[in-house]
PDB file of C-alpha atoms and ligand atoms in Angstrom:
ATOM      1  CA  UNK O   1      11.059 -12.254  -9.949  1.00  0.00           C
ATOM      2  CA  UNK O   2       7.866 -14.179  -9.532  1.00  0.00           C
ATOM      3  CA  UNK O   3       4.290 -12.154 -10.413  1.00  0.00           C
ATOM      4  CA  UNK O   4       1.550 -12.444  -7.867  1.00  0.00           C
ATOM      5  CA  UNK O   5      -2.069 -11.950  -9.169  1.00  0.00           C
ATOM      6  CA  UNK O   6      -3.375  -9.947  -6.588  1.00  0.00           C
ATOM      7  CA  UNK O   7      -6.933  -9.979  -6.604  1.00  0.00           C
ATOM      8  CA  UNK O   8      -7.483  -5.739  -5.859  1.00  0.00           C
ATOM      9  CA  UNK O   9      -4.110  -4.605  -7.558  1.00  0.00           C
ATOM     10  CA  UNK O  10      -3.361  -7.348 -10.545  1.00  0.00           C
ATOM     11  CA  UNK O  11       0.096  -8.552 -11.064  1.00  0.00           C
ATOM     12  CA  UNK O  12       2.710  -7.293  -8.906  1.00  0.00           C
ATOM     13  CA  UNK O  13       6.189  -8.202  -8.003  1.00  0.00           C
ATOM     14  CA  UNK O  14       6.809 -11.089  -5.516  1.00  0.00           C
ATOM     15  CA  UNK O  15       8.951  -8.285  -3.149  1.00  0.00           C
ATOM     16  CA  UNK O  16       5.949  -6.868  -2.012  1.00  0.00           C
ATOM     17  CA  UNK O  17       3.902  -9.799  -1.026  1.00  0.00           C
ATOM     18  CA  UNK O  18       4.157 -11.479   2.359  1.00  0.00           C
ATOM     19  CA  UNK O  19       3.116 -15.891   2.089  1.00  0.00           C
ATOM     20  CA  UNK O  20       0.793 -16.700   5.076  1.00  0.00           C
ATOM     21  CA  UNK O  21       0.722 -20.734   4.901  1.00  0.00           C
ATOM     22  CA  UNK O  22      -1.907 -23.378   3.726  1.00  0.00           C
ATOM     23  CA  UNK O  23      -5.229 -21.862   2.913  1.00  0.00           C
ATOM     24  CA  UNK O  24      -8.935 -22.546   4.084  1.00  0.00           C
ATOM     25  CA  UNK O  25      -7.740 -24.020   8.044  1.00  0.00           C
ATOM     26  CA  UNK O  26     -10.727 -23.360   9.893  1.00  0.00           C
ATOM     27  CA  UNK O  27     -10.274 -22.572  13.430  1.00  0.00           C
ATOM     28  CA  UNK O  28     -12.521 -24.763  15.451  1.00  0.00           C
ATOM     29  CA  UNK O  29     -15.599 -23.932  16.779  1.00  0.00           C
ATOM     30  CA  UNK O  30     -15.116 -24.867  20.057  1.00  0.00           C
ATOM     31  CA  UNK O  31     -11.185 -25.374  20.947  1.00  0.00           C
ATOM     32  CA  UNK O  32     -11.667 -26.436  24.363  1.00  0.00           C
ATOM     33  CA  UNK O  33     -14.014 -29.545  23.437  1.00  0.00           C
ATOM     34  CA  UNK O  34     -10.890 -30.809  21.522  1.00  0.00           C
ATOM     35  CA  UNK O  35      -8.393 -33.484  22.378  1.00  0.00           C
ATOM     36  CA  UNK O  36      -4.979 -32.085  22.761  1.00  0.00           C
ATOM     37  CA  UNK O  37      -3.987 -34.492  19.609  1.00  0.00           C
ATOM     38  CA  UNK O  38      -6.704 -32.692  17.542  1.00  0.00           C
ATOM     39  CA  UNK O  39      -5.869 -29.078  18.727  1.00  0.00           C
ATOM     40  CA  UNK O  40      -1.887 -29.944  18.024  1.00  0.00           C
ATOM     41  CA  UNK O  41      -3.083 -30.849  14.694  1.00  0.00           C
ATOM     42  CA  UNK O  42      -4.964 -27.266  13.925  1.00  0.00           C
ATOM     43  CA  UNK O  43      -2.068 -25.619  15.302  1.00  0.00           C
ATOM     44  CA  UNK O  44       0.787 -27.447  13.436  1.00  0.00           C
ATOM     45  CA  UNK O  45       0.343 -30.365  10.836  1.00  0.00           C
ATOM     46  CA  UNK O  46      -0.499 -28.655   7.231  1.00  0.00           C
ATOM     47  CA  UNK O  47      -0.525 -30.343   3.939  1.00  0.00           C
ATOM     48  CA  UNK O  48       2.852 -29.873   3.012  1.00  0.00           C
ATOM     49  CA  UNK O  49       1.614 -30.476  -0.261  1.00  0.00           C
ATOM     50  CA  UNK O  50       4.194 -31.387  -3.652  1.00  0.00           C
ATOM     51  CA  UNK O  51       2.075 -30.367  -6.394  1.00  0.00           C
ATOM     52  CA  UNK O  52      -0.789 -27.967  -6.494  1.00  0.00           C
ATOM     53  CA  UNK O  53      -1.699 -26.265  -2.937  1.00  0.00           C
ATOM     54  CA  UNK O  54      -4.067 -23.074  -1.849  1.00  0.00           C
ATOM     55  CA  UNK O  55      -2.317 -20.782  -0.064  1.00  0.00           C
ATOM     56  CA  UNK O  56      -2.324 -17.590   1.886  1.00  0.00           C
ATOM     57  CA  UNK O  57      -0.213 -14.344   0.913  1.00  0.00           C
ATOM     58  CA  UNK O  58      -0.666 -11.055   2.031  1.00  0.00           C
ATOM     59  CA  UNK O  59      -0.189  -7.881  -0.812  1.00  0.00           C
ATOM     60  CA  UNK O  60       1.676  -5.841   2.769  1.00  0.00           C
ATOM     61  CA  UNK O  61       3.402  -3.364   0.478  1.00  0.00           C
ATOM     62  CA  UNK O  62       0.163  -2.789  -1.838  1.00  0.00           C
ATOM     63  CA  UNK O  63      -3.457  -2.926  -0.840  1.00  0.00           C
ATOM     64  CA  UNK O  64      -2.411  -4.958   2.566  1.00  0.00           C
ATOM     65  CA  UNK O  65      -5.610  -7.093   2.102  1.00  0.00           C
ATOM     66  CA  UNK O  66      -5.117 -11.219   2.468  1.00  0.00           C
ATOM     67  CA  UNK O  67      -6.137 -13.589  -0.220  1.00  0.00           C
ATOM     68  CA  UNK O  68      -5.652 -16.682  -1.729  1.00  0.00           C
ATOM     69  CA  UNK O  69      -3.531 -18.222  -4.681  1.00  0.00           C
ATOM     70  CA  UNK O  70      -3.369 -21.487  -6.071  1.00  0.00           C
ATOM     71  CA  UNK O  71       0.266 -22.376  -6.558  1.00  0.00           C
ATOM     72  CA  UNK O  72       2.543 -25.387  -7.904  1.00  0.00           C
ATOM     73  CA  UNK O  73       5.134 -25.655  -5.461  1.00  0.00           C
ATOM     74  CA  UNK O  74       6.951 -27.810  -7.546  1.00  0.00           C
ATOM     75  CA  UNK O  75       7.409 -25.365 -10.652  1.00  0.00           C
ATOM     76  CA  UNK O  76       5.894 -22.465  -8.650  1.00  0.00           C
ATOM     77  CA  UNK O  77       3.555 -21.874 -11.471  1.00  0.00           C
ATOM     78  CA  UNK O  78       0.624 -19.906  -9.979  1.00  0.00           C
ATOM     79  CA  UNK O  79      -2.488 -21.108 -11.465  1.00  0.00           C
ATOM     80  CA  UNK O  80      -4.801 -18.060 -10.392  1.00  0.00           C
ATOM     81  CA  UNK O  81      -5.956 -16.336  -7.219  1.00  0.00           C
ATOM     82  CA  UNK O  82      -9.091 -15.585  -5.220  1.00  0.00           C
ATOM     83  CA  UNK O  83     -10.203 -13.099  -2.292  1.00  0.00           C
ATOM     84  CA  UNK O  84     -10.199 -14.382   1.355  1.00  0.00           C
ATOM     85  CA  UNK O  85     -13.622 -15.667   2.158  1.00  0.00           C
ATOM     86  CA  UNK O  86     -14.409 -17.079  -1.287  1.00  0.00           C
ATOM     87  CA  UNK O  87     -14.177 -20.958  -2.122  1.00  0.00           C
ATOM     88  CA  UNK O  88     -11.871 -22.177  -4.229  1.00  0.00           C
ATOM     89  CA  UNK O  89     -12.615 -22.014  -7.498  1.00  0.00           C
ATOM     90  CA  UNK O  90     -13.513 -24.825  -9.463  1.00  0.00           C
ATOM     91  CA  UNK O  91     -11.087 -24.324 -12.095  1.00  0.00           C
ATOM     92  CA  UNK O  92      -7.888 -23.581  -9.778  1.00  0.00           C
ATOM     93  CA  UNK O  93      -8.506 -27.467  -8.527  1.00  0.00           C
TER      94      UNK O  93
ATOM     95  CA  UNK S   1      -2.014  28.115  26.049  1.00  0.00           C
ATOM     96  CA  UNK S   2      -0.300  24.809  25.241  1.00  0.00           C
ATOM     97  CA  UNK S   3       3.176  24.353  24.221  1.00  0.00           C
ATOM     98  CA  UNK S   4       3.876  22.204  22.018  1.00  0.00           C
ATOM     99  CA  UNK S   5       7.318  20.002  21.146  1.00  0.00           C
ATOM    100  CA  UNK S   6       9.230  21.591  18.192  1.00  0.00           C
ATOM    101  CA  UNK S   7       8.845  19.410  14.842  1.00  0.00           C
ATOM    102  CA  UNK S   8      12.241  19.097  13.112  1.00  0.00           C
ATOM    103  CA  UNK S   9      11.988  18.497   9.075  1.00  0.00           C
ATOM    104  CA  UNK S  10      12.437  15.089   8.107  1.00  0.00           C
ATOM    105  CA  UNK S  11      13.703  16.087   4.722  1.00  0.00           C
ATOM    106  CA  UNK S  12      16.142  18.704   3.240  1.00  0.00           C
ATOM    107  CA  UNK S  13      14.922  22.342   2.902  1.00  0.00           C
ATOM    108  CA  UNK S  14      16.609  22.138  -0.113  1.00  0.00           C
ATOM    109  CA  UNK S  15      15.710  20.933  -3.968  1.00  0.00           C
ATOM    110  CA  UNK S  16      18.451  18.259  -4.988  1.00  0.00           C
ATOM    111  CA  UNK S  17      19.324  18.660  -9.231  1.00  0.00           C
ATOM    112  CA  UNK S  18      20.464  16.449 -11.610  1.00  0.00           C
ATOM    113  CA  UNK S  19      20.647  16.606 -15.181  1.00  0.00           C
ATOM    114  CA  UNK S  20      17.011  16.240 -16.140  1.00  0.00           C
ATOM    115  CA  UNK S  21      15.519  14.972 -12.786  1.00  0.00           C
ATOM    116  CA  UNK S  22      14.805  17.071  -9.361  1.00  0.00           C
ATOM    117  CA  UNK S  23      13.985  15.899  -6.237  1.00  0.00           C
ATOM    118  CA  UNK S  24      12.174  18.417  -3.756  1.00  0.00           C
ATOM    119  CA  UNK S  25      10.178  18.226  -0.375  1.00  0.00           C
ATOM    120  CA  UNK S  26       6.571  18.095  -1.103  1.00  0.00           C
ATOM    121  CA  UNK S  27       4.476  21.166   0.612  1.00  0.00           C
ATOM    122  CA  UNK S  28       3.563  20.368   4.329  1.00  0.00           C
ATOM    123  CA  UNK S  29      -0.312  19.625   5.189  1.00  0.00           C
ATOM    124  CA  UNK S  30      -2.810  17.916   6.796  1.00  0.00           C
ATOM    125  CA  UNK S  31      -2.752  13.867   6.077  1.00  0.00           C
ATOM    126  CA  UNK S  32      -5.329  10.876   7.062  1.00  0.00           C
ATOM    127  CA  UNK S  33      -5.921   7.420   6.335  1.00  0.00           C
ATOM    128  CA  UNK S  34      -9.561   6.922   5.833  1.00  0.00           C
ATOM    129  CA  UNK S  35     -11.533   3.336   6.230  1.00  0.00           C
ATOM    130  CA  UNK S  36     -14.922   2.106   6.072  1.00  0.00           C
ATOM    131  CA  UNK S  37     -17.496   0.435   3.835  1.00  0.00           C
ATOM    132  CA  UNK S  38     -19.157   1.467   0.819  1.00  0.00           C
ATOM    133  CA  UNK S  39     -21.687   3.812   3.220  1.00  0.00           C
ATOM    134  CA  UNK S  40     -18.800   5.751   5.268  1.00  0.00           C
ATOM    135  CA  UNK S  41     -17.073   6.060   1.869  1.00  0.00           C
ATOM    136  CA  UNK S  42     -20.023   7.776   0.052  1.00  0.00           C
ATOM    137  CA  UNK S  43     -20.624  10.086   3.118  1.00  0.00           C
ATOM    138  CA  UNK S  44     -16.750  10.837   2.325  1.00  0.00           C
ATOM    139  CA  UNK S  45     -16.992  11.845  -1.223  1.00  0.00           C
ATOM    140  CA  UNK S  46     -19.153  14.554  -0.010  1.00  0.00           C
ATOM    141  CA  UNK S  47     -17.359  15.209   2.891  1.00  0.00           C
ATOM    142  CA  UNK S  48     -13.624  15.380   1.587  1.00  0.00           C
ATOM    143  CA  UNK S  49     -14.366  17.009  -1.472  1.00  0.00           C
ATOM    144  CA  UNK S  50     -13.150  14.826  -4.141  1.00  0.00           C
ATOM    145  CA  UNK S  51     -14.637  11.343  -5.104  1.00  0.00           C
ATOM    146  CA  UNK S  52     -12.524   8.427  -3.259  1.00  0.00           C
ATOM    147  CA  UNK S  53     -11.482   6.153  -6.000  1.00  0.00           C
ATOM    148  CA  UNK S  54     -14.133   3.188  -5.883  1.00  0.00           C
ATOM    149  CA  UNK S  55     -11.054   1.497  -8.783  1.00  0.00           C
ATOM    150  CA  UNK S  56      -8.041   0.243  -7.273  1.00  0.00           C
ATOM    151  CA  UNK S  57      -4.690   2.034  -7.340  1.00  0.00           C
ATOM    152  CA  UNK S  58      -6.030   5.311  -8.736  1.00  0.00           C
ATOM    153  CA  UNK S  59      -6.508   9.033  -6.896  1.00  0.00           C
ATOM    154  CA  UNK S  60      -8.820  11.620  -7.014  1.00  0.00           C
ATOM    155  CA  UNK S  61      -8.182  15.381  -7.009  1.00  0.00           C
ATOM    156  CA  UNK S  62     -10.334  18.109  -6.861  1.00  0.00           C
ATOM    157  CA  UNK S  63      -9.369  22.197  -4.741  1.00  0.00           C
ATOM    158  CA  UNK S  64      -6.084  21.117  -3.859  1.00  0.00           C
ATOM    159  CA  UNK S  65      -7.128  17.752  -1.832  1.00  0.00           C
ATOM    160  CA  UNK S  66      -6.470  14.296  -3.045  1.00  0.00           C
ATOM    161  CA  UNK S  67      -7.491  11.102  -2.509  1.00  0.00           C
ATOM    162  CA  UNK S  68      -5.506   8.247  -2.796  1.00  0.00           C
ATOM    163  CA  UNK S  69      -6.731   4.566  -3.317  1.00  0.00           C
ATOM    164  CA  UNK S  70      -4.782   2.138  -1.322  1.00  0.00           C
ATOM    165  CA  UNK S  71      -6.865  -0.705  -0.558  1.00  0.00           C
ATOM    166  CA  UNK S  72     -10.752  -1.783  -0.822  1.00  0.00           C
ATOM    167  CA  UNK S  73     -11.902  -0.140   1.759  1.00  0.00           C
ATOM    168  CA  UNK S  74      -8.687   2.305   2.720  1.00  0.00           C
ATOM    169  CA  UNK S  75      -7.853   5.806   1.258  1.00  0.00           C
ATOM    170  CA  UNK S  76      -5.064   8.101   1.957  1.00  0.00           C
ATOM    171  CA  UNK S  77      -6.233  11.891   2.064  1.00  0.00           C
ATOM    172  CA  UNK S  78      -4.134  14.512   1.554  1.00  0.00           C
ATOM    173  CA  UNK S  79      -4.470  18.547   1.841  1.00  0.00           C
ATOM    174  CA  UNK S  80      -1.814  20.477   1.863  1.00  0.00           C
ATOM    175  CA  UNK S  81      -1.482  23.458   3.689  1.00  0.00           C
ATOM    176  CA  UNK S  82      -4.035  22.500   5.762  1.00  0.00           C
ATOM    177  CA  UNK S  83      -4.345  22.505   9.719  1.00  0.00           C
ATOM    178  CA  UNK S  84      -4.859  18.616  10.403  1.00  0.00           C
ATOM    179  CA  UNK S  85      -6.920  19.336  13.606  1.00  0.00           C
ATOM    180  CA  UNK S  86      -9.565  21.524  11.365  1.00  0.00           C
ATOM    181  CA  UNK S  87      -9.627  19.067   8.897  1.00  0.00           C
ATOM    182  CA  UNK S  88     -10.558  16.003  10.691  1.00  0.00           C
ATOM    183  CA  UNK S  89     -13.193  18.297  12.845  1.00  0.00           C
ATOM    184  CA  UNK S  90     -14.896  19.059   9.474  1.00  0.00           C
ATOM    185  CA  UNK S  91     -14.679  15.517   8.270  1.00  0.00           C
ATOM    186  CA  UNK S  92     -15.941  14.287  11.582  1.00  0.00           C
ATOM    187  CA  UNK S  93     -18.709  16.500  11.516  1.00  0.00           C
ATOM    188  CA  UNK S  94     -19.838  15.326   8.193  1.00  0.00           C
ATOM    189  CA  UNK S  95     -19.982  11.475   9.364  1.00  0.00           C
ATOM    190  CA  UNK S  96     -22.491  11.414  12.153  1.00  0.00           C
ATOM    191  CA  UNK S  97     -23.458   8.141  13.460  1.00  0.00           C
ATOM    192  CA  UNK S  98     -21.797   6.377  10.145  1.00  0.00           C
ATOM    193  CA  UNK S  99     -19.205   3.745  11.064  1.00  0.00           C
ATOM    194  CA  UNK S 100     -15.543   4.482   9.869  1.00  0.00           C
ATOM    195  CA  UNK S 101     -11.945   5.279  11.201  1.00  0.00           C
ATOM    196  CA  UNK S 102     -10.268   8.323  10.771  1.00  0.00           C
ATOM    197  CA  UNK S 103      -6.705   8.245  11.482  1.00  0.00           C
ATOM    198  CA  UNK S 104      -4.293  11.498  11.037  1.00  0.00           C
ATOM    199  CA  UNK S 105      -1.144  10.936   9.888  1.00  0.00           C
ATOM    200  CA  UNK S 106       0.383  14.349   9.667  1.00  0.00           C
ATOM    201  CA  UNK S 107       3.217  13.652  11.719  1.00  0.00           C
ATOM    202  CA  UNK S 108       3.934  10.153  10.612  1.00  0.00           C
ATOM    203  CA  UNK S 109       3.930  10.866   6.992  1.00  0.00           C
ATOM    204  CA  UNK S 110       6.355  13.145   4.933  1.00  0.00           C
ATOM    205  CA  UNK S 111       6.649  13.649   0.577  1.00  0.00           C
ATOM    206  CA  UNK S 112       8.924  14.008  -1.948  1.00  0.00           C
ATOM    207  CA  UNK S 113       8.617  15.213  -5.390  1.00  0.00           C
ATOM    208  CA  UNK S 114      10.604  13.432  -8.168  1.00  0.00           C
ATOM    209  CA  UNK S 115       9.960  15.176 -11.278  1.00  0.00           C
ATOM    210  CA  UNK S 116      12.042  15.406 -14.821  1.00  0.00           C
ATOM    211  CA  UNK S 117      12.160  12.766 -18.117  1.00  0.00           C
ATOM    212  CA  UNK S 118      14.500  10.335 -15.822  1.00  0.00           C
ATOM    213  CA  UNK S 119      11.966  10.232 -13.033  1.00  0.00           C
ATOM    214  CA  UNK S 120      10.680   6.857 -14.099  1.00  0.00           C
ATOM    215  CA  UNK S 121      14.557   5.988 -14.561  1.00  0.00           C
ATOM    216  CA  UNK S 122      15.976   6.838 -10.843  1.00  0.00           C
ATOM    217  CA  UNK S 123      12.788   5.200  -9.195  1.00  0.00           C
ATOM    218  CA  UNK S 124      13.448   1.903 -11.451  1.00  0.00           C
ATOM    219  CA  UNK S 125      16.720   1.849  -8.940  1.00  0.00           C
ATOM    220  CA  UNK S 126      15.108   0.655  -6.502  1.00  0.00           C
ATOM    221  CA  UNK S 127      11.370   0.203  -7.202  1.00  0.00           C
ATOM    222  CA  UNK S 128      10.208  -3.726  -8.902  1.00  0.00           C
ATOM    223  CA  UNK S 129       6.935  -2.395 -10.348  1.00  0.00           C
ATOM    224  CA  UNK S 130       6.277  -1.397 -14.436  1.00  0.00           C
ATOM    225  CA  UNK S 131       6.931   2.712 -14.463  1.00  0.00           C
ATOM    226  CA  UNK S 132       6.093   3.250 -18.015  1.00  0.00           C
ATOM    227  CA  UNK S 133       3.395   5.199 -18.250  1.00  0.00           C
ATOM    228  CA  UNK S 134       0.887   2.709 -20.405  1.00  0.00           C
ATOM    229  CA  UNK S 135       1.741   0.485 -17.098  1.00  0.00           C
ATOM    230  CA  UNK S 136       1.850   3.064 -14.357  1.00  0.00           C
ATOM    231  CA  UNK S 137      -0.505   6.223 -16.104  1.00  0.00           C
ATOM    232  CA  UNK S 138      -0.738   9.458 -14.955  1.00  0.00           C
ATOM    233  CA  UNK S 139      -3.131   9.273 -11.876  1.00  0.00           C
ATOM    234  CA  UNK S 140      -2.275   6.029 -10.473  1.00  0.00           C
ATOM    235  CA  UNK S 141      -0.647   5.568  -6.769  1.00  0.00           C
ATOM    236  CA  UNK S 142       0.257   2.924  -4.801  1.00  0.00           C
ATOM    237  CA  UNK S 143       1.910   1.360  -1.791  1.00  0.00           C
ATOM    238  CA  UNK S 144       5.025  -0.239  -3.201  1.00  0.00           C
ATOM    239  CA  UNK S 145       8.622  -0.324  -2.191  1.00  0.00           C
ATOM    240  CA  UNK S 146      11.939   1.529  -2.806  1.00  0.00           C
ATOM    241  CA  UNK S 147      14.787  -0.003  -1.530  1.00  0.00           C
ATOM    242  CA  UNK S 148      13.896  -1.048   1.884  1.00  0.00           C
ATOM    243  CA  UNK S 149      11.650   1.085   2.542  1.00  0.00           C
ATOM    244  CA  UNK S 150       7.630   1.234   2.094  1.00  0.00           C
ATOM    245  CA  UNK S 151       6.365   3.972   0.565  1.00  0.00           C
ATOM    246  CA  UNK S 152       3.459   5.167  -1.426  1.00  0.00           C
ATOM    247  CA  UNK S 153       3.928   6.080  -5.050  1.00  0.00           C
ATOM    248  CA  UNK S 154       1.609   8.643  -7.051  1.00  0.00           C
ATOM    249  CA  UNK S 155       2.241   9.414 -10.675  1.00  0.00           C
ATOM    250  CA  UNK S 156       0.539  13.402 -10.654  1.00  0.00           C
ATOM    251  CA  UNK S 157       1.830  13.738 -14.120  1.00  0.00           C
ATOM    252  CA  UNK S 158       3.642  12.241 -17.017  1.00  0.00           C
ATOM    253  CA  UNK S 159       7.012  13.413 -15.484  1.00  0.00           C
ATOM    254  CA  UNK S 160       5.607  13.943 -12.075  1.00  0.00           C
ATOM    255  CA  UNK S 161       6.220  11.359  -9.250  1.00  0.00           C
ATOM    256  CA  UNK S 162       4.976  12.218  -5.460  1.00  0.00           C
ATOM    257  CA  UNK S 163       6.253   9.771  -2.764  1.00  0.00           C
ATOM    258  CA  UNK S 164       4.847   9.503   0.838  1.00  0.00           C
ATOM    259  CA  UNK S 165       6.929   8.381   3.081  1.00  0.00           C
ATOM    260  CA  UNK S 166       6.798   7.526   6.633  1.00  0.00           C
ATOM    261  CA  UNK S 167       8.796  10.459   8.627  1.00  0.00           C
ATOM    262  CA  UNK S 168      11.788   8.020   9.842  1.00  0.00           C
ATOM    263  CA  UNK S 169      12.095   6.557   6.818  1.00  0.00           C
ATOM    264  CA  UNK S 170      12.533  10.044   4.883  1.00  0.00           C
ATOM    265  CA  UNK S 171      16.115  10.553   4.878  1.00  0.00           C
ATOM    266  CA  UNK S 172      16.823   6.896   3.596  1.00  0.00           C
ATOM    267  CA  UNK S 173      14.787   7.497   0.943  1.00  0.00           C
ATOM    268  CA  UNK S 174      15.959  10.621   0.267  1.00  0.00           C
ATOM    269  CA  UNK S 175      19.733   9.666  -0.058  1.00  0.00           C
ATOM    270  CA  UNK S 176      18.718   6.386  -1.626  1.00  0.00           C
ATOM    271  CA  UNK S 177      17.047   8.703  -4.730  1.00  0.00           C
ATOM    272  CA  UNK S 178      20.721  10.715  -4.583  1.00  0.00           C
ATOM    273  CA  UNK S 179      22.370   7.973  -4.708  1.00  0.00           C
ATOM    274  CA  UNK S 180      20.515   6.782  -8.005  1.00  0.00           C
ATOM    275  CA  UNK S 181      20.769  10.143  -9.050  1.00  0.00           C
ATOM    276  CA  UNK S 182      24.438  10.835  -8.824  1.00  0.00           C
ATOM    277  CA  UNK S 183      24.726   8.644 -12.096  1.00  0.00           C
ATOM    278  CA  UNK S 184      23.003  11.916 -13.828  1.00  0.00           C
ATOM    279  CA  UNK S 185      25.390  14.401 -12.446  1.00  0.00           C
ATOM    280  CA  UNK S 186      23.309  15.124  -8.683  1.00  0.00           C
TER     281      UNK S 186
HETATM  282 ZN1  LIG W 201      -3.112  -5.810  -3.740  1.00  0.00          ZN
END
C-alpha cells in the first residue's frame, strides 16, 4: 500500500486518501469573457503528464483538509507534498 | 411539554468477551464538532474546559471532557453524561461575537470501547494505520478507517482503544470487531 505524506497528519495509508486531479488550475477570473474553446479547456484538457506531475488528494478519512503532492506517475514515487494555497516548492520541481 | 421520538441504541447493551480483549458500548453524552480559527479556538480552551490540541492527531482531557484533534481547524468534543442542549448553551454563551461553528452530534455519533493486550491485534483486522504504541501512543486519535466504515480512533490508554462511530454505521462495526474477535474465542 502506497504512503501519502499528508501535510497535517504525516504518512498515512493510501486507503484513506481521496486523488482530486492536476494541481494549481486556476479558475478564471472572468468565465463569461472566455471563448467557449478556452472555457472547454479549463473544464477538461489537463496535463496528463508521464513523469513528474502536482496533484490534488484529499486526507477524507483523516484531517479531511486538501493539499498537494508531487508524484511520478510512472513509478508512483511521491517526491514530497505541500498545503493547498502554497507554491510549489522549488525542490519538488 | 414536547414529546419527543424514542432513541433506540445503536449498539448492544451488552459487553462482548474474548480471551484477552472486550468490546463494550462507550457511556452516552453530549458530542460536537467544533471549527474555527486560532481566535474561536482560544475562546474554546476556556470555554470547553480542556486545551484543544493546537498538534495534530492528539486529544486533550481534563473533568471528564475531551477534546479530540481532527483537523487544523476542527475538534471533536466529547462529555459524557452530559445533556447536549446545556452544553452547547454554555459553550455558546462563552463565544460572543467570535466567528466559529458549533455542530452537535449527539445523535449522529455512537462509541465503542476495545480494551485488552489484543486490542491493537483485532483493530489491525481491518484498520491500515501503525497501532504500536511508539507509532500510535497513548493520547493520539484520529479519523481513519475499519473495514468500510469511517470512524474515529482514540488510544485513552496503552490497552485502551475508544472508537466513534457514526450511529448507522455502529452495528457493522460492531460485528466487524466480533468477527475479528471470534479468532480469540468471542
Ligand atoms: Zn491529514
Amino acid at each position: 500500500m502506497l504512503l501519502i505524506p499528508c501535510p497535517y497528519c504525516g504518512e498515512r495509508p493510501e486507503l484513506e486518501f481521496r486523488y482530486g486531479g492536476q494541481a494549481h488550475i486556476a479558475r478564471p477570473e472572468n468565465p463569461a469573457a472566455l471563448s467557449e474553446e478556452d472555457w472547454a479547456g479549463f473544464l477538461y484538457m489537463r496535463d496528463n503528464e508521464k513523469g513528474v506531475h502536482a496533484e490534488r488528494w484529499r486526507h477524507v478519512h483523516g484531517c479531511a483538509r486538501f493539499f498537494n503532492v508531487v508524484r511520478d506517475t510512472t513509478t508512483d514515487r511521491i517526491l514530497g507534498s505541500y498545503k493547498a494555497g502554497e507554491t510549489r516548492p522549488e525542490t519538488l520541481r | 411539554m414536547v414529546e419527543r421520538p424514542a432513541r433506540l441504541p445503536a449498539l448492544p447493551a451488552s459487553v462482548i468477551g474474548a480471551d484477552g480483549v472486550t468490546l463494550s458500548p462507550a457511556p452516552d453524552g453530549a458530542r460536537f464538532v467544533f471549527r474555527g480559527p486560532e481566535g474561536a479556538a482560544q475562546a474554546a480552551d476556556e470555554a470547553w474546559g480542556t486545551p484543544l490540541s493546537r498538534v495534530a492527531c492528539r486529544a486533550t482531557m481534563a473533568m471528564g471532557r475531551a477534546a479530540l484533534w481532527l483537523g487544523p481547524d476542527e475538534w471533536l468534543l466529547l462529555a459524557p453524561g452530559e445533556e447536549p442542549e446545556t452544553v452547547a448553551a454554555q459553550l455558546a454563551a462563552r463565544l460572543p461575537g467570535i466567528g466559529h461553528a458549533l455542530v452537535d452530534v449527539s445523535h449522529r455519533q455512537t462509541a465503542l470501547i476495545l480494551s485488552g493486550v489484543l486490542a491493537e491485534t483485532v483493530l489491525a483486522g481491518g484498520n491500515p494505520l501503525d497501532l504500536d504504541i511508539g507509532a500510535f501512543p497513548v493520547g493520539m486519535c484520529t479519523r481513519t478507517l475499519l473495514g468500510k466504515s469511517e470512524i474515529v480512533l482514540w488510544r485513552t490508554g496503552r490497552e485502551t482503544f475508544h472508537i466513534e462511530v457514526w450511529r448507522s454505521f455502529a452495528p457493522y462495526v460492531c460485528e466487524f470487531l466480533r468477527e475479528h474477535m471470534r479468532e480469540f474465542g468471542g
